[in-house]
Tab-separated table of C-alpha atoms in Angstrom:
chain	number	residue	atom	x	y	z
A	946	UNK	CA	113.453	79.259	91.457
A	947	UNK	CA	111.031	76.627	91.220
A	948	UNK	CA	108.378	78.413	92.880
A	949	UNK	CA	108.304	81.479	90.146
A	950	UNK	CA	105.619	80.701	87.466
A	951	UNK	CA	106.575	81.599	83.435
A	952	UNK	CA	104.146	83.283	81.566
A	953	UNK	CA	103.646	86.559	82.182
A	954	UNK	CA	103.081	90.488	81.330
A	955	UNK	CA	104.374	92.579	83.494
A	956	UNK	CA	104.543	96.623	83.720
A	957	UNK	CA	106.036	98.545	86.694
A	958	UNK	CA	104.177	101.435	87.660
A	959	UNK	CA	105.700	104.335	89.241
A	960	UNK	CA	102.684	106.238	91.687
A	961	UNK	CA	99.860	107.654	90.828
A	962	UNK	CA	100.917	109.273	87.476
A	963	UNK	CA	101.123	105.866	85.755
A	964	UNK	CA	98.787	103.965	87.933
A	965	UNK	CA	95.467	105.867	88.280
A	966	UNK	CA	95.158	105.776	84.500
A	967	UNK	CA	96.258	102.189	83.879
A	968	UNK	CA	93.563	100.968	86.317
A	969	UNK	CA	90.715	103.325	84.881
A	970	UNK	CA	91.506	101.932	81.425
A	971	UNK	CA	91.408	98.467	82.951
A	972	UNK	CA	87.919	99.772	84.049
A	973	UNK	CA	86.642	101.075	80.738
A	974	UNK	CA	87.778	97.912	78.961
A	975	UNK	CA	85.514	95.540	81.727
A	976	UNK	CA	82.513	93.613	80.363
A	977	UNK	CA	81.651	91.345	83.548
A	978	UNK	CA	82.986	92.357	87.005
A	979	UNK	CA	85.949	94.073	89.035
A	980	UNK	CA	86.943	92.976	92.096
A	981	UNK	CA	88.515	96.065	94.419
A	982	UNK	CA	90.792	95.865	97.851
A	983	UNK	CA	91.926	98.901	98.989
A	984	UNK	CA	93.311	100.036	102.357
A	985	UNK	CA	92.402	103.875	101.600
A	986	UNK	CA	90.103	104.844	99.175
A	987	UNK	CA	89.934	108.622	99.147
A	988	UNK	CA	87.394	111.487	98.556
A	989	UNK	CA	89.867	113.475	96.296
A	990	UNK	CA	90.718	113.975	92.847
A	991	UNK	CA	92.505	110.352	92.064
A	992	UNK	CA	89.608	108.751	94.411
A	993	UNK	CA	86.569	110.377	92.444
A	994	UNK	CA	88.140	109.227	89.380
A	995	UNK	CA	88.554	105.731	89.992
A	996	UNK	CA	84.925	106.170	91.234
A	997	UNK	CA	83.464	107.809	88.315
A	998	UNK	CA	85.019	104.743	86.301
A	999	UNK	CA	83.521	102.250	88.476
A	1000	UNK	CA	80.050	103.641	88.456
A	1001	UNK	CA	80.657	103.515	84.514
A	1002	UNK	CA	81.049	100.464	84.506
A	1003	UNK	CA	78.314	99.526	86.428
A	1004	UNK	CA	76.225	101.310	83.844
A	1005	UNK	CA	77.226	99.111	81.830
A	1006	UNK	CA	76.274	96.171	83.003
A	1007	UNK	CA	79.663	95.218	85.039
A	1008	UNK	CA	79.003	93.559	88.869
A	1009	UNK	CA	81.458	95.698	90.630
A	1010	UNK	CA	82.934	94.562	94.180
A	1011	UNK	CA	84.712	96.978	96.537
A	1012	UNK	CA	86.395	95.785	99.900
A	1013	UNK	CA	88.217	98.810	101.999
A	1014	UNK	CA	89.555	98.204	105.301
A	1015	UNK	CA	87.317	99.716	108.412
A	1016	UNK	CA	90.162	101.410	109.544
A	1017	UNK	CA	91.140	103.080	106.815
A	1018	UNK	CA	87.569	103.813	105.167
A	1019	UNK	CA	87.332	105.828	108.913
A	1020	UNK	CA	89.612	108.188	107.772
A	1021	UNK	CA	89.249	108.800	104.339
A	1022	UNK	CA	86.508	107.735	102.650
A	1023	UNK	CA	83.456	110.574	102.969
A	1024	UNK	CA	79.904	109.480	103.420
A	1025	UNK	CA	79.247	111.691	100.259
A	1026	UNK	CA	81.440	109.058	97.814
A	1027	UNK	CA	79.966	106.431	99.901
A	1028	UNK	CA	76.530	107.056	99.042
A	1029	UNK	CA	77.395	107.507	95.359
A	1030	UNK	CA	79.094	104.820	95.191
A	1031	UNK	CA	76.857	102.242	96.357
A	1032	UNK	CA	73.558	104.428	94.823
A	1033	UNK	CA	74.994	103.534	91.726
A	1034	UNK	CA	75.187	99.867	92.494
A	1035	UNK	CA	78.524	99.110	93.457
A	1036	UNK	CA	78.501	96.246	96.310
A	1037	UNK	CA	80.895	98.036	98.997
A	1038	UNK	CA	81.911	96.533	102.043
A	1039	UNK	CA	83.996	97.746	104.598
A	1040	UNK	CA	86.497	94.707	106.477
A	1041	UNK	CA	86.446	95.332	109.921
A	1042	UNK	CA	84.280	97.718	110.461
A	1043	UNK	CA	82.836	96.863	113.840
A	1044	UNK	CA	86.468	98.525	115.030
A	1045	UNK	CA	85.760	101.930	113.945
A	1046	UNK	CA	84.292	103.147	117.092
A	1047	UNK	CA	86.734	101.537	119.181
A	1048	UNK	CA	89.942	103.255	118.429
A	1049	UNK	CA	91.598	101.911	121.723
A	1050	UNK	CA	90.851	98.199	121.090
A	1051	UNK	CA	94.364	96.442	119.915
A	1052	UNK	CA	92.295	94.209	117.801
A	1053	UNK	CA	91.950	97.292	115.419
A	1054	UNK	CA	95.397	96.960	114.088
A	1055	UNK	CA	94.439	93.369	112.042
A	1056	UNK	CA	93.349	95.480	108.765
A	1057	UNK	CA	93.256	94.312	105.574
A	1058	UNK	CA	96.308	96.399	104.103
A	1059	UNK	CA	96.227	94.744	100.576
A	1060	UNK	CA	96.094	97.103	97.213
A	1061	UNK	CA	94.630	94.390	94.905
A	1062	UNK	CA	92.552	94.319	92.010
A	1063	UNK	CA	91.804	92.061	89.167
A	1064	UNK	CA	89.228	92.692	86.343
A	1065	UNK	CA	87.303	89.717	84.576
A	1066	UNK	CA	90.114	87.560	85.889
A	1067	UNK	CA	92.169	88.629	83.001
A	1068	UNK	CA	94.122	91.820	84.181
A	1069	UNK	CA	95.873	92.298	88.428
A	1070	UNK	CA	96.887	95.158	89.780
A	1071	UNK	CA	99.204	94.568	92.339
A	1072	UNK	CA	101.011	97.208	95.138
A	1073	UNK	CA	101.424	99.443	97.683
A	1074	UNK	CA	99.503	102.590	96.101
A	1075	UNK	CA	96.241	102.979	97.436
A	1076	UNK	CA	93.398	104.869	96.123
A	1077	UNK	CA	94.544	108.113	96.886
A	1078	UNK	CA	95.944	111.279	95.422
A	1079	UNK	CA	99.883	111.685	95.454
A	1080	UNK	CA	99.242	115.236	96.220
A	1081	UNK	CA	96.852	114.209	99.095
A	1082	UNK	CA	99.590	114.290	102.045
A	1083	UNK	CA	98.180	115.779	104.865
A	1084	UNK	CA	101.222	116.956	107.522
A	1085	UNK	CA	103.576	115.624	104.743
A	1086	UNK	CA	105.914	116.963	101.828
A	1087	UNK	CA	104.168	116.104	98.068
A	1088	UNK	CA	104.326	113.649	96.454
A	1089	UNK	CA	104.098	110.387	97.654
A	1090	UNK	CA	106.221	107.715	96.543
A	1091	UNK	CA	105.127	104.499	95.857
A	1092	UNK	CA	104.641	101.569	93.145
A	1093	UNK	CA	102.718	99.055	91.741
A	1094	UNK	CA	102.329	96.223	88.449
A	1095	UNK	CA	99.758	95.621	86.209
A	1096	UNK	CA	99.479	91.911	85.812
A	1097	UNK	CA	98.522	89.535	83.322
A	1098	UNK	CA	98.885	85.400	82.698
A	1099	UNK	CA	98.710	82.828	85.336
A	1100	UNK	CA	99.250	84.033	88.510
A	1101	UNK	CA	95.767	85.326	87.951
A	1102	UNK	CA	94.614	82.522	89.098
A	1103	UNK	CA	96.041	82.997	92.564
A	1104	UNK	CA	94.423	86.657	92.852
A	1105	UNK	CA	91.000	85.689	91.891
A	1106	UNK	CA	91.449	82.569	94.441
A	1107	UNK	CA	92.534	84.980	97.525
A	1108	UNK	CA	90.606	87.918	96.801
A	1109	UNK	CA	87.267	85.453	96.460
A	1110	UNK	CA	88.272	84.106	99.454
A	1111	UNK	CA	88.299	87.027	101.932
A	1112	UNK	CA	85.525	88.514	100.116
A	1113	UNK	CA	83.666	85.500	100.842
A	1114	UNK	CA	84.977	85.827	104.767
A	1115	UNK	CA	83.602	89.414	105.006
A	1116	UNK	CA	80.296	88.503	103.577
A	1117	UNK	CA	79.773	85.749	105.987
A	1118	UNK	CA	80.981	87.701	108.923
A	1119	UNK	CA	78.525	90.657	108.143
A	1120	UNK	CA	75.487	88.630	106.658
A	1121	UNK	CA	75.918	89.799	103.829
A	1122	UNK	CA	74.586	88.212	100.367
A	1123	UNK	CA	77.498	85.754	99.368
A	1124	UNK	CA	79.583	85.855	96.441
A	1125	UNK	CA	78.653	82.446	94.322
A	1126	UNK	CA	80.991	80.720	92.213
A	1127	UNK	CA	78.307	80.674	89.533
A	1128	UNK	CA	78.454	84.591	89.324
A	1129	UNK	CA	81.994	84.980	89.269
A	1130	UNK	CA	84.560	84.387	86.121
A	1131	UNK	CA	87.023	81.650	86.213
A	1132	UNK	CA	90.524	83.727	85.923
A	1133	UNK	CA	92.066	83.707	82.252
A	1134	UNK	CA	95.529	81.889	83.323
A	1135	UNK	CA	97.091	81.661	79.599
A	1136	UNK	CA	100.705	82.660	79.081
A	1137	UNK	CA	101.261	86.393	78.401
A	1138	UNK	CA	104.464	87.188	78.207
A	1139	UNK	CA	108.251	85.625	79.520
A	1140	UNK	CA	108.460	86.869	82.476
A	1141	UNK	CA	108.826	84.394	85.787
A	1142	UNK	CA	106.315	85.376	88.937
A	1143	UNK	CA	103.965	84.716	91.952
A	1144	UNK	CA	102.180	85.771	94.462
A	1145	UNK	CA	103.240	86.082	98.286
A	1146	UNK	CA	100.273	86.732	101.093
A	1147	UNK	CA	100.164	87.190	104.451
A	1148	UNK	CA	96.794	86.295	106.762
A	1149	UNK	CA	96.508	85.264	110.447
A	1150	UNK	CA	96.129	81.650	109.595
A	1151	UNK	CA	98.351	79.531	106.894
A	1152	UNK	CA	100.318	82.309	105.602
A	1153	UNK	CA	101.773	84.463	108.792
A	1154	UNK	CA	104.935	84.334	107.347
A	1155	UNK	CA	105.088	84.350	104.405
A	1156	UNK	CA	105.470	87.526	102.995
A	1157	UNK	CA	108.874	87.583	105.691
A	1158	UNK	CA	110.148	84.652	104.741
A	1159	UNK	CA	110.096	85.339	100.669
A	1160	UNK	CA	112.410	88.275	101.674
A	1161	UNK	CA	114.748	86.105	103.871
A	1162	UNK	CA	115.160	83.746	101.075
A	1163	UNK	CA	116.101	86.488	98.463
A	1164	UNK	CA	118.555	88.075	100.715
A	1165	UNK	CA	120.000	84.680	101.497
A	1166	UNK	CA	120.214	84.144	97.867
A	1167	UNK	CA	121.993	87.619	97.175
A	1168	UNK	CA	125.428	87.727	96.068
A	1169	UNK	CA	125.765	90.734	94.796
A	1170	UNK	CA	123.689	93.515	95.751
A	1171	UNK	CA	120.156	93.858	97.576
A	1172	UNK	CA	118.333	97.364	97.503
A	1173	UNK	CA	115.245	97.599	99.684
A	1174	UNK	CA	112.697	100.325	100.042
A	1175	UNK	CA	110.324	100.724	102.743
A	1176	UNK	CA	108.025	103.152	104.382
A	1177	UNK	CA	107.823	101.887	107.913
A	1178	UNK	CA	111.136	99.636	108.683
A	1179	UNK	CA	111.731	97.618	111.992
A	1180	UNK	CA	112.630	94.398	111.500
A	1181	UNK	CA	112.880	91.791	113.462
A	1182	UNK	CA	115.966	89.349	114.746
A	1183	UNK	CA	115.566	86.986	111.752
A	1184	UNK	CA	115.304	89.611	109.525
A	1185	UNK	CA	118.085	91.528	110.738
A	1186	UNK	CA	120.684	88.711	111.026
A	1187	UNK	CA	119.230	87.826	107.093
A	1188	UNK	CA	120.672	91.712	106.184
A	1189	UNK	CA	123.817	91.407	108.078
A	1190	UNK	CA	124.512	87.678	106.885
A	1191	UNK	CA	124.288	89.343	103.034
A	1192	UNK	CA	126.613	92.106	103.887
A	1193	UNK	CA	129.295	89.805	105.663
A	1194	UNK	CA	129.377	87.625	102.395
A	1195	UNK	CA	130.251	90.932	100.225
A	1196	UNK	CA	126.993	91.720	99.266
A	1197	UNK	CA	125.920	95.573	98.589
A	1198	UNK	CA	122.972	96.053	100.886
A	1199	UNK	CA	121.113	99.382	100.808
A	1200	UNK	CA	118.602	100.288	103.114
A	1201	UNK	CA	116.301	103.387	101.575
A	1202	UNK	CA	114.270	104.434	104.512
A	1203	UNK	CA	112.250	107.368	105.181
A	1204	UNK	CA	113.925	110.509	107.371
A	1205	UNK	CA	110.405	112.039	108.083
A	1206	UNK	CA	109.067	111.631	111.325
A	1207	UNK	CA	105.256	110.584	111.191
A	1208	UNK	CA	104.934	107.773	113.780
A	1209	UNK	CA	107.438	109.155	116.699
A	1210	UNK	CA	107.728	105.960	118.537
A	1211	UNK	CA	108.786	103.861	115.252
A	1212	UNK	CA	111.213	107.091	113.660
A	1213	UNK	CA	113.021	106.761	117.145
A	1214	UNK	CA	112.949	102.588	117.744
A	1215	UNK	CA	114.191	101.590	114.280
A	1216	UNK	CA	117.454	104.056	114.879
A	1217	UNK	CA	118.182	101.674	117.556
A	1218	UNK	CA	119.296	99.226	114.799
A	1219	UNK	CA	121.190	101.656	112.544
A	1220	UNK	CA	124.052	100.889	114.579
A	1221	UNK	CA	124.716	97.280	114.079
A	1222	UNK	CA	123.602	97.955	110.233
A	1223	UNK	CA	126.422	100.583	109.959
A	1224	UNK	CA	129.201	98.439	111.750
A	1225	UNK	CA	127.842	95.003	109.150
A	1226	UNK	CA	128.784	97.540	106.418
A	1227	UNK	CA	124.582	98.130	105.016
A	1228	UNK	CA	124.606	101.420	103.833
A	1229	UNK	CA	121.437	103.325	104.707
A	1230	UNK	CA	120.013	105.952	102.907
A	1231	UNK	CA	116.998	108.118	104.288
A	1232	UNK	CA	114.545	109.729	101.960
A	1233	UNK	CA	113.761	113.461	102.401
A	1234	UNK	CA	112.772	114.651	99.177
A	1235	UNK	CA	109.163	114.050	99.861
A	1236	UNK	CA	106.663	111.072	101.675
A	1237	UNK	CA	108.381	107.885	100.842
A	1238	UNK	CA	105.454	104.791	101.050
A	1239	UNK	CA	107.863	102.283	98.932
A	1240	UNK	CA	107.333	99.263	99.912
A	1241	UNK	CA	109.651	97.329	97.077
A	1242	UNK	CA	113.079	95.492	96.740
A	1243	UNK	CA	115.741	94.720	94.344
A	1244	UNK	CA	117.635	91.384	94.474
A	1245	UNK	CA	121.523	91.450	92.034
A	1246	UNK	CA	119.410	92.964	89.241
A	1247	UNK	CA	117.056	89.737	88.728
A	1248	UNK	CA	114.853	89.532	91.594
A	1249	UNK	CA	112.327	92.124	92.680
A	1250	UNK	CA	109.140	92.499	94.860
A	1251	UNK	CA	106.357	95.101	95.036
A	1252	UNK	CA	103.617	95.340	96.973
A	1253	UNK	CA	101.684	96.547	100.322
A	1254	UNK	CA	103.346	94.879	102.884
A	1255	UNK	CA	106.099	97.023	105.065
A	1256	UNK	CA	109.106	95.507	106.816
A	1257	UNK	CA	107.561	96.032	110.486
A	1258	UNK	CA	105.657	94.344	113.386
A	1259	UNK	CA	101.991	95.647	111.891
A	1260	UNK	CA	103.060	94.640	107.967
A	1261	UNK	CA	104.736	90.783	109.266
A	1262	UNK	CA	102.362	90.006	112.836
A	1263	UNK	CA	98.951	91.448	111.790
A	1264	UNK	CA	98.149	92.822	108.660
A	1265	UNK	CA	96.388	90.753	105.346
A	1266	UNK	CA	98.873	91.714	103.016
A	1267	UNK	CA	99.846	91.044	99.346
A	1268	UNK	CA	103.476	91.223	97.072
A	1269	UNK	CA	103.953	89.995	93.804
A	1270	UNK	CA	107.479	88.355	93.757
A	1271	UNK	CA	109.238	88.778	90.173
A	1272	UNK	CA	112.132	86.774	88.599
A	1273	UNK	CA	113.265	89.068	85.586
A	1274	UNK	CA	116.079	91.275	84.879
A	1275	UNK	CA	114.659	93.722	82.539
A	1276	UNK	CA	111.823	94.525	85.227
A	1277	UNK	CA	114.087	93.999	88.262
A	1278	UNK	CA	116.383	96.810	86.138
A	1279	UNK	CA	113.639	99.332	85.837
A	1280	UNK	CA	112.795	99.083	89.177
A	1281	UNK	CA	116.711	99.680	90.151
A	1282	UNK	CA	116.557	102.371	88.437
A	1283	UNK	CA	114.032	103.933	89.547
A	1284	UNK	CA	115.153	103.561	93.041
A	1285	UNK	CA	118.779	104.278	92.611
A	1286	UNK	CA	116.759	107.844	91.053
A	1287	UNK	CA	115.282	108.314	93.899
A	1288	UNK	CA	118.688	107.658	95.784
A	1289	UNK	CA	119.969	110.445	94.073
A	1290	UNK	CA	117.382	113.003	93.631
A	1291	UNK	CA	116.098	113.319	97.417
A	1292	UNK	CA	117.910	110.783	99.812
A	1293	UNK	CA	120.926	111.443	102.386
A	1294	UNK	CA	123.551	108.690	103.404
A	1295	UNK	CA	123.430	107.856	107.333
A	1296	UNK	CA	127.915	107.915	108.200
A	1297	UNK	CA	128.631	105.441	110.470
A	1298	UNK	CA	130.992	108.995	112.077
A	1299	UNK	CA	127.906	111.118	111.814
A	1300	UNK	CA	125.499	108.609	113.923
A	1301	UNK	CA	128.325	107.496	116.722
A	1302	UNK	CA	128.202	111.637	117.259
A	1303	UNK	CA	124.756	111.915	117.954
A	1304	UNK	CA	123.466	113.124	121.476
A	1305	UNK	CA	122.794	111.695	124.762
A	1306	UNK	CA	118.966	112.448	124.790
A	1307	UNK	CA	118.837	110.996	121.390
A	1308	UNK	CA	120.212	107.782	122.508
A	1309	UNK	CA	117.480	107.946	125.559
A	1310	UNK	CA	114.758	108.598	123.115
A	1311	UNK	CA	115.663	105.685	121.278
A	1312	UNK	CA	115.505	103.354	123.995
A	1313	UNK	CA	112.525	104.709	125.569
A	1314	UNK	CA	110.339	104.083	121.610
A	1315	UNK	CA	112.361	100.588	122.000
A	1316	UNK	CA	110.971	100.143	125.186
A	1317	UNK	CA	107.527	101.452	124.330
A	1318	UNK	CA	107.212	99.268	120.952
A	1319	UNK	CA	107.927	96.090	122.612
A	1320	UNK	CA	105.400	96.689	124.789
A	1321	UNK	CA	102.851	97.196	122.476
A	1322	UNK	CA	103.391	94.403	120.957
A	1323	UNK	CA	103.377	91.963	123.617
A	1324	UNK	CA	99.790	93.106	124.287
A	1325	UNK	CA	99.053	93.185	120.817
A	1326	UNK	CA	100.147	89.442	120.987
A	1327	UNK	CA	102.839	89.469	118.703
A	1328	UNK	CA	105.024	86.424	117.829
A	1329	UNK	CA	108.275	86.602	120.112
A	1330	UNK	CA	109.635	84.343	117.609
A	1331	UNK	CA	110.007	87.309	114.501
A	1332	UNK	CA	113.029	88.327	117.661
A	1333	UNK	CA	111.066	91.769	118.258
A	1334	UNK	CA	111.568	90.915	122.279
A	1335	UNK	CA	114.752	91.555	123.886
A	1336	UNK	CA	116.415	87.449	125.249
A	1337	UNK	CA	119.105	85.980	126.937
A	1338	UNK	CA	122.262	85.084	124.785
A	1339	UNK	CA	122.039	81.568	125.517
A	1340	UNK	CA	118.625	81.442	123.675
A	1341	UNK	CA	119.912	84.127	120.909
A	1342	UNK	CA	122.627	81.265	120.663
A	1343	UNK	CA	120.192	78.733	120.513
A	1344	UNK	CA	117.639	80.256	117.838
A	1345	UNK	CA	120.691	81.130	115.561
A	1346	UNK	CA	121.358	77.313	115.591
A	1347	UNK	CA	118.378	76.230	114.348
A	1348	UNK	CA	118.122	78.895	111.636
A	1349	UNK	CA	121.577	77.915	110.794
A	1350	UNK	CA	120.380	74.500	110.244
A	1351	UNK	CA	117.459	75.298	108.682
A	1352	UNK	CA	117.787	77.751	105.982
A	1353	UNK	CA	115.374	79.258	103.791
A	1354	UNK	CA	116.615	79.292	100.112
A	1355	UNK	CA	113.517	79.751	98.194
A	1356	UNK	CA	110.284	81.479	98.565
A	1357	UNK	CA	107.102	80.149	99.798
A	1358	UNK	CA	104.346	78.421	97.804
A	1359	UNK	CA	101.237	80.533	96.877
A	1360	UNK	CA	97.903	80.043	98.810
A	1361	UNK	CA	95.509	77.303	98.211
C-alpha cells in the first residue's frame, strides 16, 4: 500500500443532507480563495445556496474560482444565477463550452465530470454529488443517492496541483486572464489525522487509466469481499475478468446497480453481462428505491473509493474525472454500512433462475443496445484495448496472457 499517503481527516458524506452544509461552512470559514469544479451546478434550492455562500465570500474579500462543464452548465445552470454569480465577482468559466451548440458533435462527450473543491488549500471536497438538489430529479424517483469526503492533510497538495492545472488549461484555451502562482495559496499539506489516502484522476493524456486500473488492483487484492456501487455500469473485458477472477478465488462480490431505466441503450447493453456475472457467482443487486448516482466501492472492510467517475465507456475513455482512494477500516466500515443500508432498504437481488427465464425480445433488445454501444464508441474513438469490442478467441487468448503476466497489485501514482 505504498502508494496511500498517512496523515489525514477524513469524513464520509452521505448526499446532499450532509454535504451542502459541510461545503457552505467550508465557505463561511474562507479568508483567501475557493477553487470550484462542478459537472452540474443547478438553479434550485441546494444550487442558490452554495451560491449565496460564494457571493459571501466574495464580499469578503475571498477570490472565488468556478469551473462547470459546458455540457452540463447547458442544462442546468440558468442565465439568471449566471449573471449573479459573476455580477458579484465570482470568476466563472464554463470547460468546453464551444460544444454547447453542437449537440451532435462526438467531441461533446470529453466533459469535465469532476466534483472537486478545495478552500485556501487547507480543506477538499471530494465526490460524485454535484451541485444540485437531491429532490431535483426530473423523470426520476426522489432522492438521489450519492456521496462524497471532506478532506484535509496532504493529499491537498495533489488537488490544488490538478485543479490549478486544468484551470490554467481553460484559461489559455478561452483567453482568458491566467491564474498566477503568485495569487494562489500554496496547499496546507500537514498531517491531520491517521487515516492512509490519495488521489486517482483520469484526463486524455498521462492518466487515461488510471482511475480503471486503481479498481483492478483493489479487486485483485480482495480476498474477502468487494461491494461496488455505480450509477452507469458497463465495464469492459479487463474489468470484467478483474470481477470474475475475485469471485473464482472465494471472494463476495456485489454488484449494486441501478434498475431504473434512464439511458435505454446502456439499461439494455450492460444486461448482456449479467449472465456471465451470475454463472462467476457476483451477486447483483439493482436499486429501485429511488435515483441511485453512487459512484463508490468497498474493498474486505479496509479499502474504499468515492468519487465522480462511473464504471463505463464515458467515465474510463473520455471523461476528466476524480476519486479519492482510502486505506482505513473505520471509514471503509461506514461506507459498508451505508451501502449494505441501502441494500436493504430499496434494492432487489437479480436470480441467476429469474434472468435465464426472461423473454426472447428481451434477449434481442439486449443485443441490439450491444450492438448500438459498440458502435458509438468506435466513432467516438474509444480504446479497443478497455475489451468494449467484440474479438476473436485467439486474441481474447492472447490479451489474457499478457494480463496474466502482468498484474496490477497496487494503485497508480498521483499526478505530477
Amino acid at each position: 500500500m505504498r502508494n496511500f499517503v498517512p496523515g489525514h481527516a477524513i469524513h464520509l458524506l452521505c448526499g446532499g443532507n450532509d454535504f451542502f452544509p459541510a461545503l457552505i461552512r467550508a465557505f463561511d470559514a474562507a479568508h483567501r480563495e475557493i477553487w470550484l469544479e462542478t459537472y452540474i451546478f443547478a438553479d434550485d434550492a441546494s444550487g442558490r445556496a452554495v451560491a449565496e455562500a460564494l457571493i459571501r465570500a466574495v464580499q469578503r474579500g475571498v477570490n472565488v474560482r468556478v469551473l462547470i462543464d459546458g455540457w452540463g452548465a447547458r442544462l442546468y445552470l440558468s442565465k439568471t444565477l449566471e449573471h449573479k454569480l459573476t455580477s458579484a465577482g465570482i470568476d466563472l468559466l464554463r470547460y468546453r463550452p464551444e460544444v454547447e451548440n453542437q449537440p451532435f458533435r462526438f467531441r461533446r462527450l470529453r466533459r469535465l465530470h469532476r466534483k472537486l473543491c478545495h478552500v485556501d488549500g487547507k480543506v477538499a471536497f471530494i465526490g460524485g454529488i454535484n451541485i444540485i438538489d437531491d429532490m431535483n430529479t426530473p423523470g426520476h424517483t426522489p432522492p438521489r443517492i450519492d456521496f462524497a469526503v471532506r478532506v484535509e492533510g496532504p493529499i491537498l497538495a495533489q488537488i490544488v496541483r490538478t485543479m490549478r492545472r486544468v484551470r490554467t488549461l481553460v484559461e489559455l484555451s478561452q483567453l482568458h486572464n491566467i491564474t498566477l502562482e503568485k495569487n494562489v495559496l500554496p496547499a496546507v499539506t500537514e498531517t491531520a489525522g491517521v487515516i492512509r489516502a490519495n488521489l486517482v484522476v483520469r484526463d486524455n493524456l498521462n492518466h487515461r487509466h488510471a482511475i480503471e486500473r486503481s479498481y483492478r488492483a483493489a479487486l485483485g487484492r480482495a480476498r474477502h469481499e468487494a461491494i461496488i456501487a455505480c450509477a452507469y455500469f458497463f465495464p469492459g473485458w479487463r474489468f470484467q475478468k478483474a470481477l470474475i477472477a475475485a469471485a473464482q478465488r472465494g471472494v463476495k462480490v456485489t454488484l449494486l446497480l441501478q434498475e431504473r431505466v434512464e439511458y435505454k441503450i446502456m439499461h439494455y447493453a450492460v444486461r448482456t453481462l449479467y449472465e456471465k456475472f451470475l454463472d462467476a457467482g457476483i451477486e447483483i443487486q439493482e436499486y429501485h428505491h429511488s435515483f441511485l448516482h453512487a459512484k463508490v466501492a468497498v474493498i474486505d472492510g479496509q479499502f474504499a473509493t468515492i468519487g465522480s467517475s462511473n464504471i463505463d465507456p464515458y467515465s474510463f475513455l473520455m471523461a476528466r474525472e476524480a476519486n479519492v482512494v482510502i486505506h482505513d477500516p473505520d471509514f471503509a466500515g461506514q461506507l459498508r454500512g451505508a451501502l449494505l443500508k441501502l441494500i436493504a432498504d430499496g434494492a432487489r437481488p437479480v436470480l441467476a433462475s429469474q434472468w435465464q427465464q426472461r423473454t426472447l425480445m428481451t434477449r434481442l433488445l439486449s443485443a441490439l443496445a450491444l450492438g448500438t454501444l459498440r458502435l458509438i464508441m468506435a466513432v467516438t474513438g474509444a480504446d479497443p484495448e478497455n475489451g468494449w469490442f467484440p474479438m476473436s478467441r485467439e486474441a481474447r487468448e492472447a490479451r489474457e496472457q499478457k494480463l496474466e503476466a502482468t498484474p496490477i497489485t497496487r494503485s497508480l501514482p498521483p499526478e505530477t
